[in-house]
PDB file of C-alpha atoms in Angstrom:
ATOM      1  CA  UNK A   1     118.875 102.894 106.360  1.00  0.00           C
ATOM      2  CA  UNK A   2     116.484 100.894 109.015  1.00  0.00           C
ATOM      3  CA  UNK A   3     112.586 101.243 108.338  1.00  0.00           C
ATOM      4  CA  UNK A   4     110.814 103.142 110.179  1.00  0.00           C
ATOM      5  CA  UNK A   5     107.275 101.862 111.075  1.00  0.00           C
ATOM      6  CA  UNK A   6     105.062 104.547 112.217  1.00  0.00           C
ATOM      7  CA  UNK A   7     101.923 101.917 114.024  1.00  0.00           C
ATOM      8  CA  UNK A   8     100.857 104.294 115.914  1.00  0.00           C
ATOM      9  CA  UNK A   9      97.066 103.864 115.337  1.00  0.00           C
ATOM     10  CA  UNK A  10      97.424  99.879 114.261  1.00  0.00           C
ATOM     11  CA  UNK A  11      96.489  97.883 116.757  1.00  0.00           C
ATOM     12  CA  UNK A  12      93.027 100.330 117.644  1.00  0.00           C
ATOM     13  CA  UNK A  13      90.730 100.626 114.348  1.00  0.00           C
ATOM     14  CA  UNK A  14      91.625 103.831 115.011  1.00  0.00           C
ATOM     15  CA  UNK A  15      92.749 106.784 116.626  1.00  0.00           C
ATOM     16  CA  UNK A  16      93.070 110.194 117.442  1.00  0.00           C
ATOM     17  CA  UNK A  17      94.886 112.859 118.848  1.00  0.00           C
ATOM     18  CA  UNK A  18      95.174 116.534 119.451  1.00  0.00           C
ATOM     19  CA  UNK A  19      96.787 118.324 118.533  1.00  0.00           C
ATOM     20  CA  UNK A  20      98.398 121.981 119.527  1.00  0.00           C
ATOM     21  CA  UNK A  21     102.260 123.058 118.201  1.00  0.00           C
ATOM     22  CA  UNK A  22     104.853 121.344 117.016  1.00  0.00           C
ATOM     23  CA  UNK A  23     104.279 117.249 116.388  1.00  0.00           C
ATOM     24  CA  UNK A  24     107.708 114.765 117.286  1.00  0.00           C
ATOM     25  CA  UNK A  25     108.486 113.439 114.326  1.00  0.00           C
ATOM     26  CA  UNK A  26     111.809 111.244 113.255  1.00  0.00           C
ATOM     27  CA  UNK A  27     114.187 112.823 110.636  1.00  0.00           C
ATOM     28  CA  UNK A  28     113.848 109.800 108.675  1.00  0.00           C
ATOM     29  CA  UNK A  29     111.027 109.626 106.030  1.00  0.00           C
ATOM     30  CA  UNK A  30     108.557 106.977 107.121  1.00  0.00           C
ATOM     31  CA  UNK A  31     106.439 104.882 105.425  1.00  0.00           C
ATOM     32  CA  UNK A  32     102.469 104.631 107.324  1.00  0.00           C
ATOM     33  CA  UNK A  33     101.016 101.788 108.463  1.00  0.00           C
ATOM     34  CA  UNK A  34      97.011 103.112 108.250  1.00  0.00           C
ATOM     35  CA  UNK A  35      95.893 105.825 106.577  1.00  0.00           C
ATOM     36  CA  UNK A  36      96.345 109.262 108.299  1.00  0.00           C
ATOM     37  CA  UNK A  37      93.510 112.676 108.929  1.00  0.00           C
ATOM     38  CA  UNK A  38      94.598 115.504 109.974  1.00  0.00           C
ATOM     39  CA  UNK A  39      92.274 118.779 110.234  1.00  0.00           C
ATOM     40  CA  UNK A  40      93.644 121.340 111.727  1.00  0.00           C
ATOM     41  CA  UNK A  41      93.312 125.741 112.135  1.00  0.00           C
ATOM     42  CA  UNK A  42      96.975 126.055 111.787  1.00  0.00           C
ATOM     43  CA  UNK A  43     100.060 125.119 110.178  1.00  0.00           C
ATOM     44  CA  UNK A  44     102.995 125.665 109.730  1.00  0.00           C
ATOM     45  CA  UNK A  45     106.426 123.647 107.485  1.00  0.00           C
ATOM     46  CA  UNK A  46     105.990 122.229 105.264  1.00  0.00           C
ATOM     47  CA  UNK A  47     105.723 117.705 104.502  1.00  0.00           C
ATOM     48  CA  UNK A  48     106.911 115.794 102.404  1.00  0.00           C
ATOM     49  CA  UNK A  49     104.724 113.458 101.047  1.00  0.00           C
ATOM     50  CA  UNK A  50     106.048 110.523  98.292  1.00  0.00           C
ATOM     51  CA  UNK A  51     108.632 113.118  96.792  1.00  0.00           C
ATOM     52  CA  UNK A  52     105.969 115.991  96.681  1.00  0.00           C
ATOM     53  CA  UNK A  53     106.302 118.623  98.614  1.00  0.00           C
ATOM     54  CA  UNK A  54     103.035 120.451 100.336  1.00  0.00           C
ATOM     55  CA  UNK A  55     103.641 123.445 102.379  1.00  0.00           C
ATOM     56  CA  UNK A  56     101.540 123.643 105.662  1.00  0.00           C
ATOM     57  CA  UNK A  57      98.790 126.848 106.770  1.00  0.00           C
ATOM     58  CA  UNK A  58      95.280 127.803 107.468  1.00  0.00           C
ATOM     59  CA  UNK A  59      92.210 125.500 107.470  1.00  0.00           C
ATOM     60  CA  UNK A  60      93.937 122.757 105.761  1.00  0.00           C
ATOM     61  CA  UNK A  61      93.111 118.772 105.526  1.00  0.00           C
ATOM     62  CA  UNK A  62      96.180 117.295 105.539  1.00  0.00           C
ATOM     63  CA  UNK A  63      95.132 113.119 103.659  1.00  0.00           C
ATOM     64  CA  UNK A  64      98.804 110.477 103.978  1.00  0.00           C
ATOM     65  CA  UNK A  65      96.991 106.762 102.241  1.00  0.00           C
ATOM     66  CA  UNK A  66      98.825 103.704 104.203  1.00  0.00           C
ATOM     67  CA  UNK A  67     101.602 102.946 102.249  1.00  0.00           C
ATOM     68  CA  UNK A  68     102.887 106.430 101.405  1.00  0.00           C
ATOM     69  CA  UNK A  69     105.973 108.007 103.022  1.00  0.00           C
ATOM     70  CA  UNK A  70     106.595 110.730 104.316  1.00  0.00           C
ATOM     71  CA  UNK A  71     108.653 113.423 106.079  1.00  0.00           C
ATOM     72  CA  UNK A  72     107.372 116.113 107.679  1.00  0.00           C
ATOM     73  CA  UNK A  73     109.868 119.305 108.767  1.00  0.00           C
ATOM     74  CA  UNK A  74     111.569 120.174 111.432  1.00  0.00           C
ATOM     75  CA  UNK A  75     109.591 123.125 111.876  1.00  0.00           C
ATOM     76  CA  UNK A  76     106.118 122.150 111.582  1.00  0.00           C
ATOM     77  CA  UNK A  77     103.357 122.939 113.179  1.00  0.00           C
ATOM     78  CA  UNK A  78     100.310 122.154 113.802  1.00  0.00           C
ATOM     79  CA  UNK A  79      97.439 122.915 115.500  1.00  0.00           C
ATOM     80  CA  UNK A  80      94.287 120.550 115.446  1.00  0.00           C
ATOM     81  CA  UNK A  81      94.471 116.972 115.242  1.00  0.00           C
ATOM     82  CA  UNK A  82      95.617 113.829 114.084  1.00  0.00           C
ATOM     83  CA  UNK A  83      93.210 111.342 113.003  1.00  0.00           C
ATOM     84  CA  UNK A  84      94.530 107.664 111.466  1.00  0.00           C
ATOM     85  CA  UNK A  85      92.960 104.510 111.251  1.00  0.00           C
ATOM     86  CA  UNK A  86      93.797 100.816 109.625  1.00  0.00           C
ATOM     87  CA  UNK A  87      91.392  99.453 106.710  1.00  0.00           C
ATOM     88  CA  UNK A  88      89.454  97.729 109.201  1.00  0.00           C
ATOM     89  CA  UNK A  89      87.304 100.240 109.320  1.00  0.00           C
ATOM     90  CA  UNK A  90      86.884 100.122 105.071  1.00  0.00           C
ATOM     91  CA  UNK A  91      84.746  96.582 105.357  1.00  0.00           C
ATOM     92  CA  UNK A  92      82.558  98.205 108.513  1.00  0.00           C
ATOM     93  CA  UNK A  93      82.302 101.099 106.436  1.00  0.00           C
ATOM     94  CA  UNK A  94      78.798 102.422 104.771  1.00  0.00           C
ATOM     95  CA  UNK A  95      79.504 102.428 100.589  1.00  0.00           C
ATOM     96  CA  UNK A  96      78.926 106.158 101.181  1.00  0.00           C
ATOM     97  CA  UNK A  97      82.095 105.925 103.848  1.00  0.00           C
ATOM     98  CA  UNK A  98      83.762 103.673 101.640  1.00  0.00           C
ATOM     99  CA  UNK A  99      83.472 105.175  97.974  1.00  0.00           C
ATOM    100  CA  UNK A 100      85.681 108.177  99.896  1.00  0.00           C
ATOM    101  CA  UNK A 101      88.142 106.107 100.211  1.00  0.00           C
ATOM    102  CA  UNK A 102      88.825 106.352  96.166  1.00  0.00           C
ATOM    103  CA  UNK A 103      88.577 110.058  96.099  1.00  0.00           C
ATOM    104  CA  UNK A 104      90.519 110.731  98.815  1.00  0.00           C
ATOM    105  CA  UNK A 105      93.230 108.442  99.097  1.00  0.00           C
ATOM    106  CA  UNK A 106      94.494 107.671  96.365  1.00  0.00           C
ATOM    107  CA  UNK A 107      98.435 108.113  96.037  1.00  0.00           C
ATOM    108  CA  UNK A 108      97.159 111.840  93.775  1.00  0.00           C
ATOM    109  CA  UNK A 109      99.285 114.855  95.025  1.00  0.00           C
ATOM    110  CA  UNK A 110      96.104 117.209  94.187  1.00  0.00           C
ATOM    111  CA  UNK A 111      94.028 115.297  97.091  1.00  0.00           C
ATOM    112  CA  UNK A 112      96.319 115.029  99.859  1.00  0.00           C
ATOM    113  CA  UNK A 113      96.053 118.899 101.013  1.00  0.00           C
ATOM    114  CA  UNK A 114      92.984 120.027 100.685  1.00  0.00           C
ATOM    115  CA  UNK A 115      92.236 123.809 101.073  1.00  0.00           C
ATOM    116  CA  UNK A 116      88.985 124.216 102.980  1.00  0.00           C
ATOM    117  CA  UNK A 117      86.586 127.360 103.719  1.00  0.00           C
ATOM    118  CA  UNK A 118      86.563 128.102 107.920  1.00  0.00           C
ATOM    119  CA  UNK A 119      83.387 127.665 108.269  1.00  0.00           C
ATOM    120  CA  UNK A 120      83.337 124.232 106.569  1.00  0.00           C
ATOM    121  CA  UNK A 121      87.165 123.181 108.836  1.00  0.00           C
ATOM    122  CA  UNK A 122      85.157 124.148 111.567  1.00  0.00           C
ATOM    123  CA  UNK A 123      82.721 121.094 111.486  1.00  0.00           C
ATOM    124  CA  UNK A 124      85.021 119.250 110.734  1.00  0.00           C
ATOM    125  CA  UNK A 125      86.651 120.137 113.994  1.00  0.00           C
ATOM    126  CA  UNK A 126      84.020 120.220 115.639  1.00  0.00           C
ATOM    127  CA  UNK A 127      83.583 116.761 114.650  1.00  0.00           C
ATOM    128  CA  UNK A 128      86.128 115.921 115.724  1.00  0.00           C
ATOM    129  CA  UNK A 129      86.388 117.120 118.965  1.00  0.00           C
ATOM    130  CA  UNK A 130      82.903 114.878 119.444  1.00  0.00           C
ATOM    131  CA  UNK A 131      85.446 112.162 117.859  1.00  0.00           C
ATOM    132  CA  UNK A 132      88.461 112.669 120.932  1.00  0.00           C
ATOM    133  CA  UNK A 133      86.215 112.844 123.201  1.00  0.00           C
ATOM    134  CA  UNK A 134      84.049 110.303 122.265  1.00  0.00           C
ATOM    135  CA  UNK A 135      87.536 107.381 122.241  1.00  0.00           C
ATOM    136  CA  UNK A 136      88.515 109.333 125.556  1.00  0.00           C
ATOM    137  CA  UNK A 137      85.568 107.987 127.476  1.00  0.00           C
ATOM    138  CA  UNK A 138      84.485 104.047 129.276  1.00  0.00           C
ATOM    139  CA  UNK A 139      84.230 101.519 126.515  1.00  0.00           C
ATOM    140  CA  UNK A 140      81.219  99.227 126.404  1.00  0.00           C
ATOM    141  CA  UNK A 141      79.655  96.516 124.113  1.00  0.00           C
ATOM    142  CA  UNK A 142      79.269  98.832 120.795  1.00  0.00           C
ATOM    143  CA  UNK A 143      81.640 101.753 121.026  1.00  0.00           C
ATOM    144  CA  UNK A 144      83.313 100.482 118.010  1.00  0.00           C
ATOM    145  CA  UNK A 145      80.535 101.491 115.716  1.00  0.00           C
ATOM    146  CA  UNK A 146      80.202 104.720 117.705  1.00  0.00           C
ATOM    147  CA  UNK A 147      83.387 105.758 116.423  1.00  0.00           C
ATOM    148  CA  UNK A 148      83.340 104.293 113.354  1.00  0.00           C
ATOM    149  CA  UNK A 149      80.192 107.150 113.538  1.00  0.00           C
ATOM    150  CA  UNK A 150      82.299 110.557 113.653  1.00  0.00           C
ATOM    151  CA  UNK A 151      84.918 109.497 111.461  1.00  0.00           C
ATOM    152  CA  UNK A 152      81.841 108.276 108.443  1.00  0.00           C
ATOM    153  CA  UNK A 153      80.922 112.148 109.076  1.00  0.00           C
ATOM    154  CA  UNK A 154      84.462 113.316 108.922  1.00  0.00           C
ATOM    155  CA  UNK A 155      85.285 111.333 105.854  1.00  0.00           C
ATOM    156  CA  UNK A 156      81.941 112.897 103.873  1.00  0.00           C
ATOM    157  CA  UNK A 157      82.257 116.009 104.788  1.00  0.00           C
ATOM    158  CA  UNK A 158      86.489 115.895 103.580  1.00  0.00           C
ATOM    159  CA  UNK A 159      84.704 114.316 100.636  1.00  0.00           C
ATOM    160  CA  UNK A 160      82.427 117.798  99.880  1.00  0.00           C
ATOM    161  CA  UNK A 161      85.751 120.150 100.398  1.00  0.00           C
ATOM    162  CA  UNK A 162      87.480 118.618  97.683  1.00  0.00           C
ATOM    163  CA  UNK A 163      84.311 118.222  95.962  1.00  0.00           C
ATOM    164  CA  UNK A 164      84.015 122.040  96.565  1.00  0.00           C
ATOM    165  CA  UNK A 165      86.421 122.568  95.201  1.00  0.00           C
ATOM    166  CA  UNK A 166      87.006 121.071  92.031  1.00  0.00           C
ATOM    167  CA  UNK A 167      83.955 122.392  90.905  1.00  0.00           C
ATOM    168  CA  UNK A 168      85.750 126.065  92.168  1.00  0.00           C
ATOM    169  CA  UNK A 169      87.479 125.456  88.632  1.00  0.00           C
ATOM    170  CA  UNK A 170      86.288 122.572  87.468  1.00  0.00           C
ATOM    171  CA  UNK A 171      84.833 121.709  84.048  1.00  0.00           C
ATOM    172  CA  UNK A 172      83.918 118.321  82.551  1.00  0.00           C
ATOM    173  CA  UNK A 173      87.827 118.165  80.986  1.00  0.00           C
ATOM    174  CA  UNK A 174      89.155 118.191  84.758  1.00  0.00           C
ATOM    175  CA  UNK A 175      86.531 115.252  85.985  1.00  0.00           C
ATOM    176  CA  UNK A 176      87.600 113.252  83.622  1.00  0.00           C
ATOM    177  CA  UNK A 177      91.171 114.041  84.512  1.00  0.00           C
ATOM    178  CA  UNK A 178      90.699 113.402  88.254  1.00  0.00           C
ATOM    179  CA  UNK A 179      88.367 110.539  87.111  1.00  0.00           C
ATOM    180  CA  UNK A 180      92.134 109.409  85.214  1.00  0.00           C
ATOM    181  CA  UNK A 181      94.127 110.019  88.536  1.00  0.00           C
ATOM    182  CA  UNK A 182      91.765 107.890  90.786  1.00  0.00           C
ATOM    183  CA  UNK A 183      91.795 104.681  87.944  1.00  0.00           C
ATOM    184  CA  UNK A 184      95.973 104.777  87.526  1.00  0.00           C
ATOM    185  CA  UNK A 185      95.982 104.475  91.815  1.00  0.00           C
ATOM    186  CA  UNK A 186      93.652 101.484  91.407  1.00  0.00           C
ATOM    187  CA  UNK A 187      95.119 100.240  88.846  1.00  0.00           C
ATOM    188  CA  UNK A 188      98.208 101.121  88.235  1.00  0.00           C
ATOM    189  CA  UNK A 189      99.796  98.209  89.279  1.00  0.00           C
ATOM    190  CA  UNK A 190      97.769  96.108  87.570  1.00  0.00           C
ATOM    191  CA  UNK A 191      98.004  97.448  83.517  1.00  0.00           C
ATOM    192  CA  UNK A 192     100.133 100.149  82.639  1.00  0.00           C
ATOM    193  CA  UNK A 193      98.658 100.566  79.168  1.00  0.00           C
ATOM    194  CA  UNK A 194      96.961 104.114  78.439  1.00  0.00           C
ATOM    195  CA  UNK A 195      94.332 102.649  76.188  1.00  0.00           C
ATOM    196  CA  UNK A 196      92.908 100.370  79.706  1.00  0.00           C
ATOM    197  CA  UNK A 197      92.320 103.628  80.970  1.00  0.00           C
ATOM    198  CA  UNK A 198      90.900 105.972  78.031  1.00  0.00           C
ATOM    199  CA  UNK A 199      88.890 102.922  77.394  1.00  0.00           C
ATOM    200  CA  UNK A 200      87.244 102.591  80.837  1.00  0.00           C
ATOM    201  CA  UNK A 201      86.287 106.643  80.956  1.00  0.00           C
ATOM    202  CA  UNK A 202      85.131 106.310  77.486  1.00  0.00           C
ATOM    203  CA  UNK A 203      86.668 108.314  75.649  1.00  0.00           C
ATOM    204  CA  UNK A 204      89.775 108.471  72.754  1.00  0.00           C
ATOM    205  CA  UNK A 205      93.597 108.702  73.912  1.00  0.00           C
ATOM    206  CA  UNK A 206      94.079 111.333  71.850  1.00  0.00           C
ATOM    207  CA  UNK A 207      91.867 112.838  74.197  1.00  0.00           C
ATOM    208  CA  UNK A 208      92.996 111.112  77.750  1.00  0.00           C
ATOM    209  CA  UNK A 209      96.780 113.052  76.022  1.00  0.00           C
ATOM    210  CA  UNK A 210      95.168 116.284  76.388  1.00  0.00           C
ATOM    211  CA  UNK A 211      93.202 116.196  78.296  1.00  0.00           C
ATOM    212  CA  UNK A 212      96.182 114.851  80.842  1.00  0.00           C
ATOM    213  CA  UNK A 213      98.652 117.356  79.039  1.00  0.00           C
ATOM    214  CA  UNK A 214      95.692 120.225  79.997  1.00  0.00           C
ATOM    215  CA  UNK A 215      95.530 119.501  83.498  1.00  0.00           C
ATOM    216  CA  UNK A 216      98.374 118.030  84.736  1.00  0.00           C
ATOM    217  CA  UNK A 217     100.862 119.084  82.634  1.00  0.00           C
ATOM    218  CA  UNK A 218     102.401 115.813  81.511  1.00  0.00           C
ATOM    219  CA  UNK A 219     100.458 113.267  79.360  1.00  0.00           C
ATOM    220  CA  UNK A 220      98.985 110.326  80.769  1.00  0.00           C
ATOM    221  CA  UNK A 221     102.368 107.948  80.062  1.00  0.00           C
ATOM    222  CA  UNK A 222     104.074 109.846  82.505  1.00  0.00           C
ATOM    223  CA  UNK A 223     101.626 109.919  84.890  1.00  0.00           C
ATOM    224  CA  UNK A 224     101.392 106.394  84.945  1.00  0.00           C
ATOM    225  CA  UNK A 225     104.561 105.549  85.138  1.00  0.00           C
ATOM    226  CA  UNK A 226     104.947 107.552  88.068  1.00  0.00           C
ATOM    227  CA  UNK A 227     103.701 106.441  90.438  1.00  0.00           C
ATOM    228  CA  UNK A 228     105.295 102.598  88.952  1.00  0.00           C
ATOM    229  CA  UNK A 229     108.184 104.848  89.862  1.00  0.00           C
ATOM    230  CA  UNK A 230     106.908 105.565  93.556  1.00  0.00           C
ATOM    231  CA  UNK A 231     105.834 101.724  94.253  1.00  0.00           C
ATOM    232  CA  UNK A 232     108.960 100.586  93.203  1.00  0.00           C
ATOM    233  CA  UNK A 233     111.164 102.850  95.130  1.00  0.00           C
ATOM    234  CA  UNK A 234     108.732 102.719  98.515  1.00  0.00           C
ATOM    235  CA  UNK A 235     109.884  98.793  97.887  1.00  0.00           C
ATOM    236  CA  UNK A 236     113.861  99.123  97.268  1.00  0.00           C
ATOM    237  CA  UNK A 237     113.986 102.096  99.846  1.00  0.00           C
ATOM    238  CA  UNK A 238     112.176 100.270 102.337  1.00  0.00           C
ATOM    239  CA  UNK A 239     111.848  96.309 101.847  1.00  0.00           C
ATOM    240  CA  UNK A 240     114.135  93.739 101.608  1.00  0.00           C
ATOM    241  CA  UNK A 241     112.347  92.523  98.935  1.00  0.00           C
ATOM    242  CA  UNK A 242     114.567  90.795  95.435  1.00  0.00           C
ATOM    243  CA  UNK A 243     114.086  93.222  92.629  1.00  0.00           C
ATOM    244  CA  UNK A 244     112.726  89.577  91.000  1.00  0.00           C
ATOM    245  CA  UNK A 245     109.883  90.136  93.512  1.00  0.00           C
ATOM    246  CA  UNK A 246     109.206  93.409  92.695  1.00  0.00           C
ATOM    247  CA  UNK A 247     109.075  92.707  89.630  1.00  0.00           C
ATOM    248  CA  UNK A 248     106.926  90.613  90.244  1.00  0.00           C
ATOM    249  CA  UNK A 249     105.036  92.157  92.220  1.00  0.00           C
ATOM    250  CA  UNK A 250     104.659  95.319  89.492  1.00  0.00           C
ATOM    251  CA  UNK A 251     103.028  93.030  86.025  1.00  0.00           C
ATOM    252  CA  UNK A 252     106.643  93.437  84.581  1.00  0.00           C
ATOM    253  CA  UNK A 253     106.758  90.172  82.941  1.00  0.00           C
ATOM    254  CA  UNK A 254     110.597  89.773  84.117  1.00  0.00           C
ATOM    255  CA  UNK A 255     113.673  91.455  85.694  1.00  0.00           C
ATOM    256  CA  UNK A 256     115.107  93.141  82.406  1.00  0.00           C
ATOM    257  CA  UNK A 257     111.961  94.731  81.617  1.00  0.00           C
ATOM    258  CA  UNK A 258     111.097  96.205  84.690  1.00  0.00           C
ATOM    259  CA  UNK A 259     115.409  97.045  84.907  1.00  0.00           C
ATOM    260  CA  UNK A 260     114.156  99.303  81.872  1.00  0.00           C
ATOM    261  CA  UNK A 261     111.223 100.546  82.741  1.00  0.00           C
ATOM    262  CA  UNK A 262     112.971 102.065  86.526  1.00  0.00           C
ATOM    263  CA  UNK A 263     116.136 102.632  84.857  1.00  0.00           C
ATOM    264  CA  UNK A 264     114.590 105.143  81.393  1.00  0.00           C
ATOM    265  CA  UNK A 265     112.770 106.948  84.504  1.00  0.00           C
ATOM    266  CA  UNK A 266     115.081 107.643  87.205  1.00  0.00           C
ATOM    267  CA  UNK A 267     118.321 106.891  85.091  1.00  0.00           C
ATOM    268  CA  UNK A 268     119.741 104.533  88.294  1.00  0.00           C
ATOM    269  CA  UNK A 269     118.963  99.946  88.109  1.00  0.00           C
ATOM    270  CA  UNK A 270     116.456  99.054  90.540  1.00  0.00           C
ATOM    271  CA  UNK A 271     120.126  98.182  92.066  1.00  0.00           C
ATOM    272  CA  UNK A 272     121.483 101.041  91.950  1.00  0.00           C
ATOM    273  CA  UNK A 273     119.399 102.846  93.516  1.00  0.00           C
ATOM    274  CA  UNK A 274     118.872 100.392  96.175  1.00  0.00           C
ATOM    275  CA  UNK A 275     122.511 100.866  97.056  1.00  0.00           C
ATOM    276  CA  UNK A 276     121.733 104.925  98.129  1.00  0.00           C
ATOM    277  CA  UNK A 277     120.648 104.381 100.719  1.00  0.00           C
ATOM    278  CA  UNK A 278     118.471 107.679  99.702  1.00  0.00           C
ATOM    279  CA  UNK A 279     115.032 107.701  98.834  1.00  0.00           C
TER     280      UNK A 279
END
């Protein structure tokens, strides 16, 4: 199947679009080349992100990170805003906003759809409205900085919503689990060793296993493997890279090692998976 790139907002550093109901997307999965934030007071339908399905409801913030594969259902309806921005934003963002990247765009399914309180969502919508108005205005020398400032506020407020949601059911174990997911999303292409992550968290392998099982229902090893498999599937489905190249990118010592790992996780060899033409 032909790769479909949705590059809206890629040329400019970011863009904002008002959504008043149905949104028109291809019926084929798309790998986004930009980071995406959807802020909406009403949502219907669903979206699949890297094979994980999320129902769209009232008062939500939806996050899709650059590189992820997404597909909205045919009955999707969103009333709010779509904001897209490239990684250039992180380069000019202050540390307070840049830190939000690891919290919000870490490939963690728990962070994809945030259920916001109405007052928090209303605040975000008001900032988004100002951002849209600014983006539609006349160009001037420092306009990009002004737009980035509004986006910074949205990022920080969204991160605060995420933190408040965690605090409602949080414990020290939950915080460790969240940190673990963030570390895996940042390093899964470099290392698959559970011991590396437990050392970074300053806990034992046994403690990490217990926390992961309690908070996520699966072992640390399966979480790491899941992120690797999702990335491998993305590359096999969307790219023309050889299996040898993919194995190298994912830090496997050989094509055979990668093929064995992939088949163990999916019951298909990498080539057989690619031949299915499905994600």
